[in-house]
mmCIF file of C-alpha atoms in Angstrom:
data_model
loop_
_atom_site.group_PDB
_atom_site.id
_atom_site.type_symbol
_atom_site.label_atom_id
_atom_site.label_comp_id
_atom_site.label_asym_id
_atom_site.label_seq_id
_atom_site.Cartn_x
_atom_site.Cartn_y
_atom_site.Cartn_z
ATOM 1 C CA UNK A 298 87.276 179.730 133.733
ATOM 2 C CA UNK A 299 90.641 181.446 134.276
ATOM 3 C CA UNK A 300 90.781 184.709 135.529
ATOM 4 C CA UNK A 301 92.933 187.797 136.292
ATOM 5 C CA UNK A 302 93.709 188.175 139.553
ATOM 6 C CA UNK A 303 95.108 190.876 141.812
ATOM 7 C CA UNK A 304 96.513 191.412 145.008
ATOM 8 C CA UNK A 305 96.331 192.969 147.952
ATOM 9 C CA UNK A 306 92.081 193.580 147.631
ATOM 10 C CA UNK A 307 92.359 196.843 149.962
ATOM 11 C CA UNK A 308 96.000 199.206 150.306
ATOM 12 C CA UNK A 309 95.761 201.873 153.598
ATOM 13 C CA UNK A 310 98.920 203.529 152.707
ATOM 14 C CA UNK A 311 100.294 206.801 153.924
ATOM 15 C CA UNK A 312 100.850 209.986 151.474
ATOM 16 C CA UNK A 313 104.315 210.083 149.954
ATOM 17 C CA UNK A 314 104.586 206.266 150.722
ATOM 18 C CA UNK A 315 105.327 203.718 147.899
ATOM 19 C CA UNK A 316 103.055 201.171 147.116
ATOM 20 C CA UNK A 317 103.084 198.047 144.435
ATOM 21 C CA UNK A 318 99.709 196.617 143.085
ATOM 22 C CA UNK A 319 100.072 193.547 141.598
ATOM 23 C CA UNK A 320 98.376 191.682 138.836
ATOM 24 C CA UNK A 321 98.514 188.061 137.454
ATOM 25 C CA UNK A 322 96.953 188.145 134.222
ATOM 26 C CA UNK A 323 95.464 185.516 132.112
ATOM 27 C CA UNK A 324 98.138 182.849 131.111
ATOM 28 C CA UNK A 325 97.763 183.105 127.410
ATOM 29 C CA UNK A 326 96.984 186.648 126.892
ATOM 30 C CA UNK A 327 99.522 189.049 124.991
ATOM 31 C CA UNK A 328 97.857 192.185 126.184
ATOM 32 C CA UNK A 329 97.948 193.981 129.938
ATOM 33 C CA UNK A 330 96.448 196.988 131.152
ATOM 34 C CA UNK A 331 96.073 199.150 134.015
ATOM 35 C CA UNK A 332 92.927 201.191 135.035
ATOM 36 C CA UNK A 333 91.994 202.977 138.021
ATOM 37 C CA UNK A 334 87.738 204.396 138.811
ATOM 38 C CA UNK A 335 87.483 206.937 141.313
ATOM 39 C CA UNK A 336 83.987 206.245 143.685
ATOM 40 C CA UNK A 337 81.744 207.213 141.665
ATOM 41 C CA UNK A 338 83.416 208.006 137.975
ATOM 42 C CA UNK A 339 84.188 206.465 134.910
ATOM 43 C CA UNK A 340 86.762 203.718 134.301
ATOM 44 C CA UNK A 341 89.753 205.575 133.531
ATOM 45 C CA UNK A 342 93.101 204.299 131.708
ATOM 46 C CA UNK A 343 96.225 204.285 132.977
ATOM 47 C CA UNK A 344 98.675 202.259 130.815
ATOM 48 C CA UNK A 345 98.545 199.341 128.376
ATOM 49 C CA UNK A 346 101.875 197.026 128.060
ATOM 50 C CA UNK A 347 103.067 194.001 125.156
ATOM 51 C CA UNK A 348 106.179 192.595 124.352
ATOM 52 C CA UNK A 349 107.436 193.721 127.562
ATOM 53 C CA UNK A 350 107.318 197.084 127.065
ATOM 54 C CA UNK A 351 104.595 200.084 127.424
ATOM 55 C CA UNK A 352 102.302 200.847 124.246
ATOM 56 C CA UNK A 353 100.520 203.247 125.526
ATOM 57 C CA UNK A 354 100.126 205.532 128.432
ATOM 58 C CA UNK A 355 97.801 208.163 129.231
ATOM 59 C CA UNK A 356 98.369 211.864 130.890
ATOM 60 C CA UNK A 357 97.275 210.314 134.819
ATOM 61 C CA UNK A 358 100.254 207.936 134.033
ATOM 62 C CA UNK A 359 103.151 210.451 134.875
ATOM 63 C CA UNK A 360 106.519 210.053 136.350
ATOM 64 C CA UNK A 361 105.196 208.543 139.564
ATOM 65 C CA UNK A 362 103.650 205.713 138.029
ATOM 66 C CA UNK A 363 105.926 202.286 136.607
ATOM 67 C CA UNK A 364 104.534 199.077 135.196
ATOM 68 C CA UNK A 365 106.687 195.684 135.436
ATOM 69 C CA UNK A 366 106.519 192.127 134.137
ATOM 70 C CA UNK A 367 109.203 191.117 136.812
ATOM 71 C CA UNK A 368 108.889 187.198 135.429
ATOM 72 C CA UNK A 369 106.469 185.517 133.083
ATOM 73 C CA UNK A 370 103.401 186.266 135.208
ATOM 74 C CA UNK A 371 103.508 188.818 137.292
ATOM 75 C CA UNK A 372 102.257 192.356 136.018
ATOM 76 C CA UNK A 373 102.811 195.233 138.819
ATOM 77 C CA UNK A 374 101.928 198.968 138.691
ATOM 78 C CA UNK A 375 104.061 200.799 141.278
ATOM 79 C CA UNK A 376 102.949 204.552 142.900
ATOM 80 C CA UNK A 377 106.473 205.545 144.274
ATOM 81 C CA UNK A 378 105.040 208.835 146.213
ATOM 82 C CA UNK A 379 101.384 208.433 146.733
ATOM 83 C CA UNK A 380 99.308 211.272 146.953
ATOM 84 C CA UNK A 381 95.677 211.686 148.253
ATOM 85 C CA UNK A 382 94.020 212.040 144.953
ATOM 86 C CA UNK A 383 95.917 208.608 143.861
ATOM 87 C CA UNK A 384 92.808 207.032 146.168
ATOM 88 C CA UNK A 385 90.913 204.851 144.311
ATOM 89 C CA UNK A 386 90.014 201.602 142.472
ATOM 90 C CA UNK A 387 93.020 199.797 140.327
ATOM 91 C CA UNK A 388 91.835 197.372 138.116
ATOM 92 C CA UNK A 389 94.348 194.935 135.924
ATOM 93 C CA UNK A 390 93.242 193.579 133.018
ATOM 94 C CA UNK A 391 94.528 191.773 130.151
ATOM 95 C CA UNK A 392 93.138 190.568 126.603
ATOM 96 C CA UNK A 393 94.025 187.538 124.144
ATOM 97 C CA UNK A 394 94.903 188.566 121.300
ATOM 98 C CA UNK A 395 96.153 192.799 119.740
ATOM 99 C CA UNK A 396 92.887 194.761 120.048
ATOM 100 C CA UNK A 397 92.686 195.268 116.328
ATOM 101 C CA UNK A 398 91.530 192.012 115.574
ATOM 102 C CA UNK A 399 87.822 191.794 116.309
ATOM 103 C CA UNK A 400 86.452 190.749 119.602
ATOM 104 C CA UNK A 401 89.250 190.726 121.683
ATOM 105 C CA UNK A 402 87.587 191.812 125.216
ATOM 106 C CA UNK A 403 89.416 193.028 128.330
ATOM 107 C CA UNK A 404 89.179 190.718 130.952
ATOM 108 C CA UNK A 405 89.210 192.437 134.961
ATOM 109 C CA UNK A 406 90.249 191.654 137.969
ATOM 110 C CA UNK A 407 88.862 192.067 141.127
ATOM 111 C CA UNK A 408 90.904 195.209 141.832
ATOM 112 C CA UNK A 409 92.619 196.833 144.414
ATOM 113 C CA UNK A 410 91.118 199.574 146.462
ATOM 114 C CA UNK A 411 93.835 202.041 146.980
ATOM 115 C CA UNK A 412 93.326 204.357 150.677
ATOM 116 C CA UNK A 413 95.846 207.123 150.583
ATOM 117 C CA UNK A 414 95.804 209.121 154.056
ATOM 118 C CA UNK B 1316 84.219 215.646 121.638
ATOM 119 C CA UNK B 1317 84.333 212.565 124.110
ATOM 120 C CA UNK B 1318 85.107 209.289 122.651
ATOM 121 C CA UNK B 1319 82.200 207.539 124.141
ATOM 122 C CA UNK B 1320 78.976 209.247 124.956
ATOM 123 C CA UNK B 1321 76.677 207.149 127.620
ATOM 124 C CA UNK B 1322 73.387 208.602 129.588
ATOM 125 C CA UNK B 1323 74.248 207.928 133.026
ATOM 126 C CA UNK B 1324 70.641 207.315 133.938
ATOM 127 C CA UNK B 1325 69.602 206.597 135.877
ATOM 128 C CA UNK B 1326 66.790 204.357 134.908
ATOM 129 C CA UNK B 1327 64.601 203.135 137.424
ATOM 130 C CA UNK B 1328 62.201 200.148 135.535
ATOM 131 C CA UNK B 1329 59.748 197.863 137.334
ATOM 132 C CA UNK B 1330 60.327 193.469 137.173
ATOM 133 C CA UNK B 1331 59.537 192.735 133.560
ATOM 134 C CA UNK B 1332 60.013 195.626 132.065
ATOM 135 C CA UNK B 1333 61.847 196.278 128.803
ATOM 136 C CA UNK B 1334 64.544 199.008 128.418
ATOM 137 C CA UNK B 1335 67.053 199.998 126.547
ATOM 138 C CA UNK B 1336 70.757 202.231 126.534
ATOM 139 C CA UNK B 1337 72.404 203.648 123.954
ATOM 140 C CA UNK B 1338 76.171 204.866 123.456
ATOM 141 C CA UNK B 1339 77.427 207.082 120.654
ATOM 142 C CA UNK B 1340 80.809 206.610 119.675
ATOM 143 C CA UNK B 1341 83.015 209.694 117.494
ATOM 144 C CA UNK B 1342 85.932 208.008 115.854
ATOM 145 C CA UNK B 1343 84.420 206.055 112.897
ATOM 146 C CA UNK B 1344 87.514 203.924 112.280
ATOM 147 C CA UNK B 1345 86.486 202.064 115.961
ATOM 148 C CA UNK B 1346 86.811 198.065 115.334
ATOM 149 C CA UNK B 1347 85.253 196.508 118.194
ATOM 150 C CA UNK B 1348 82.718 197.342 120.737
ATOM 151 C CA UNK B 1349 81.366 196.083 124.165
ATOM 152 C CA UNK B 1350 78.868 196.105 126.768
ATOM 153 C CA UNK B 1351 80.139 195.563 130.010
ATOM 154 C CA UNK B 1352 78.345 195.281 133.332
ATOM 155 C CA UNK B 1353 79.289 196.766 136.591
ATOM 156 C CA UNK B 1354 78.416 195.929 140.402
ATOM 157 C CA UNK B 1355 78.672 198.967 142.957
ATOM 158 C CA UNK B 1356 82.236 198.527 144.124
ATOM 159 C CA UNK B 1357 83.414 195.545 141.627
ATOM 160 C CA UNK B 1358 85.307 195.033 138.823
ATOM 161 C CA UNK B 1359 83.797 195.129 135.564
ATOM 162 C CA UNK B 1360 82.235 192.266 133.806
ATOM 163 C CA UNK B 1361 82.046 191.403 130.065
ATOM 164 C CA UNK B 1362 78.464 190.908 129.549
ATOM 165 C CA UNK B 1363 78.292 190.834 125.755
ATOM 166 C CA UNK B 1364 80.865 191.882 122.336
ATOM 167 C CA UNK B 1365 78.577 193.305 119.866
ATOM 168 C CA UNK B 1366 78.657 192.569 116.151
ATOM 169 C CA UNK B 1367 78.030 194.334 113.166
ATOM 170 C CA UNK B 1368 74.916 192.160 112.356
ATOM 171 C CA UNK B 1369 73.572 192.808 115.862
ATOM 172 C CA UNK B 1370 73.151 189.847 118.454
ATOM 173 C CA UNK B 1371 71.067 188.508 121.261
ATOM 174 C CA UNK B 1372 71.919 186.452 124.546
ATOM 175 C CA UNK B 1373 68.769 185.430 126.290
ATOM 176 C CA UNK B 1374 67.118 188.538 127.415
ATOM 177 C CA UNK B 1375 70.083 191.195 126.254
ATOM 178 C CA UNK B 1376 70.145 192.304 122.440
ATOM 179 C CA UNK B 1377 73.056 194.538 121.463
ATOM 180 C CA UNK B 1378 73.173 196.324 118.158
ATOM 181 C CA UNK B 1379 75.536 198.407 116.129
ATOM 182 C CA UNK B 1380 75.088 201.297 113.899
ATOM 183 C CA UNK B 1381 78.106 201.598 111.717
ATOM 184 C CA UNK B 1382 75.923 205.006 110.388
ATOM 185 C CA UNK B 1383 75.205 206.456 113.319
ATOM 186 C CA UNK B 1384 77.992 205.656 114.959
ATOM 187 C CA UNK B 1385 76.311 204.175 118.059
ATOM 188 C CA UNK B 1386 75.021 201.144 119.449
ATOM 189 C CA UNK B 1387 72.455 199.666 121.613
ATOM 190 C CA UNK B 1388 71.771 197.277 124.432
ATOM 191 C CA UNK B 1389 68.322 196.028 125.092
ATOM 192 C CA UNK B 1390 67.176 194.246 128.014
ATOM 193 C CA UNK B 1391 63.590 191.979 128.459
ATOM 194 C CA UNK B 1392 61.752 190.777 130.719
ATOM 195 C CA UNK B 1393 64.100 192.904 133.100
ATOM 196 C CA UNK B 1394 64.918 190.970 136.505
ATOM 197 C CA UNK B 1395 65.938 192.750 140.095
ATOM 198 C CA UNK B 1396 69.163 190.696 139.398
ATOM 199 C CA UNK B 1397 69.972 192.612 136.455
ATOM 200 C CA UNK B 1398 70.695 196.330 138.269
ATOM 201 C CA UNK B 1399 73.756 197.498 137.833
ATOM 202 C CA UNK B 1400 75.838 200.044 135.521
ATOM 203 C CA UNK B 1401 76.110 199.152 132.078
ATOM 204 C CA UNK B 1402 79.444 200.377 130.618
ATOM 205 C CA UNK B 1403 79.796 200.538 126.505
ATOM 206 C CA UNK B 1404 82.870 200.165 125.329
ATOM 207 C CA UNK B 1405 84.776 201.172 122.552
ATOM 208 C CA UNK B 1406 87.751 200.171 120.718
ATOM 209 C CA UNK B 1407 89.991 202.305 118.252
ATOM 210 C CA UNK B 1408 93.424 201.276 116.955
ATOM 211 C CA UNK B 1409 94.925 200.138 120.685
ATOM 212 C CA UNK B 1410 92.586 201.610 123.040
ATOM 213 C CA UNK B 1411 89.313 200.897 125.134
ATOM 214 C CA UNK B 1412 87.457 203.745 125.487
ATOM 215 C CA UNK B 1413 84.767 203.003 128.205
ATOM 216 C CA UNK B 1414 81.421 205.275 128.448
ATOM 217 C CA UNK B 1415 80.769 206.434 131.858
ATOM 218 C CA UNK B 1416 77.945 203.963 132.320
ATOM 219 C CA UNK B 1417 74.299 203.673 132.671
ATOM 220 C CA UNK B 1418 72.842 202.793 136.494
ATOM 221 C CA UNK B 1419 70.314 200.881 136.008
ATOM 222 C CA UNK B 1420 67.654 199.832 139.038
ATOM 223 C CA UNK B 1421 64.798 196.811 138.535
ATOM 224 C CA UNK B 1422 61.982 197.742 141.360
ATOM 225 C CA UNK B 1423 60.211 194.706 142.257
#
């Protein structure tokens, strides 16, 4: 079964430091998405992106955060001046088809577990 | 009012028990719903879409209450395999609105 898939699985990265997270989504799906869960909270979005551009972005998504498709199958979310409070889980996901059709899920990866120090 | 209401639990059931989660949902014009599971420290996993005429998967049931604006996940015959934190989620116009989940723990 394909699957999305993310890398690095753990990021020790210093405060004010830049890091990238990247994402390879599902080959067919129109539909990627960034989410981040603090230990011990809720899954929290970040960002959705199709047609190569950002739909939607939510308040934690300020100026420090940027999403890229750099080719067809890459999908990166870059932190350019981490902060402690930026510790936590990423998860990528992507879907098949617009979410307004019926039964379109989000499909996760295996995220990346962000260590800000 | 949150998007997605979920009891966090948690809910501490014996092998073979029967038990059940709810979510409530507030935006009425929401399209598509899920119920996702999630391991301590992994990603989470689509365990079942639910549709409007309610459906079943082996032991898991999920319903929807167009109505009431909530729906349901029911577990049998519960197995130590199945702990974990059951996420509902929610879907209106673009976005996935995820509940904050339900821990639940299967005590042999």
């Amino acid at each position: 079964e394909p699957e999305v898939t993310q890398t690095p699985s753990h990021q020790v990265t210093q405060m004010g430091q830049e890091v990238i997270l990247r994402c390879v989504p599902i080959s067919n799906h129109l539909y990627f998405y960034w989410y981040r869960q603090i230990l011990g909270q809720k899954v929290e979005f970040l960002v959705s992106f199709y047609n190569n551009e950002i739909s939607e972005k939510s308040e934690i998504f300020d100026d420090q955060f940027s999403v890229e498709r750099p080719d067809g199958s890459n999908f990166t979310l870059k932190i350019r001046s981490t902060k402690l409070e930026d510790s936590a889980m990423y998860f990528c996901a992507s879907s098949l088809r617009p979410t307004r059709s019926e039964n379109s899920p989000l499909h996760f990866g295996n995220g990346t577990r962000l260590t800000v120090t | 009012r949150k998007e997605v209401e979920q009891d966090p639990g948690p809910f501490n059931v014996p092998e073979g028990a029967t038990v059940a989660f709810n979510c409530t949902y507030s935006n009425s014009a929401s399209q598509s719903f899920f119920w996702y599971r999630q391991d301590c420290r992994k990603e989470p996993k689509l365990l079942m879409s639910v549709y409007s005429s309610g459906n079943e998967d082996g032991r898991f049931t999920a319903q929807l209450n167009r109505a009431s604006q909530y729906i349901s996940l029911l577990i049998r015959d519960s197995k130590l395999s199945d702990s974990a934190t059951y996420l509902c989620v929610v879907v209106t116009g673009n976005q996935f609105y995820f509940g904050t989940g339900t821990s639940l723990t299967v005590i042999p």
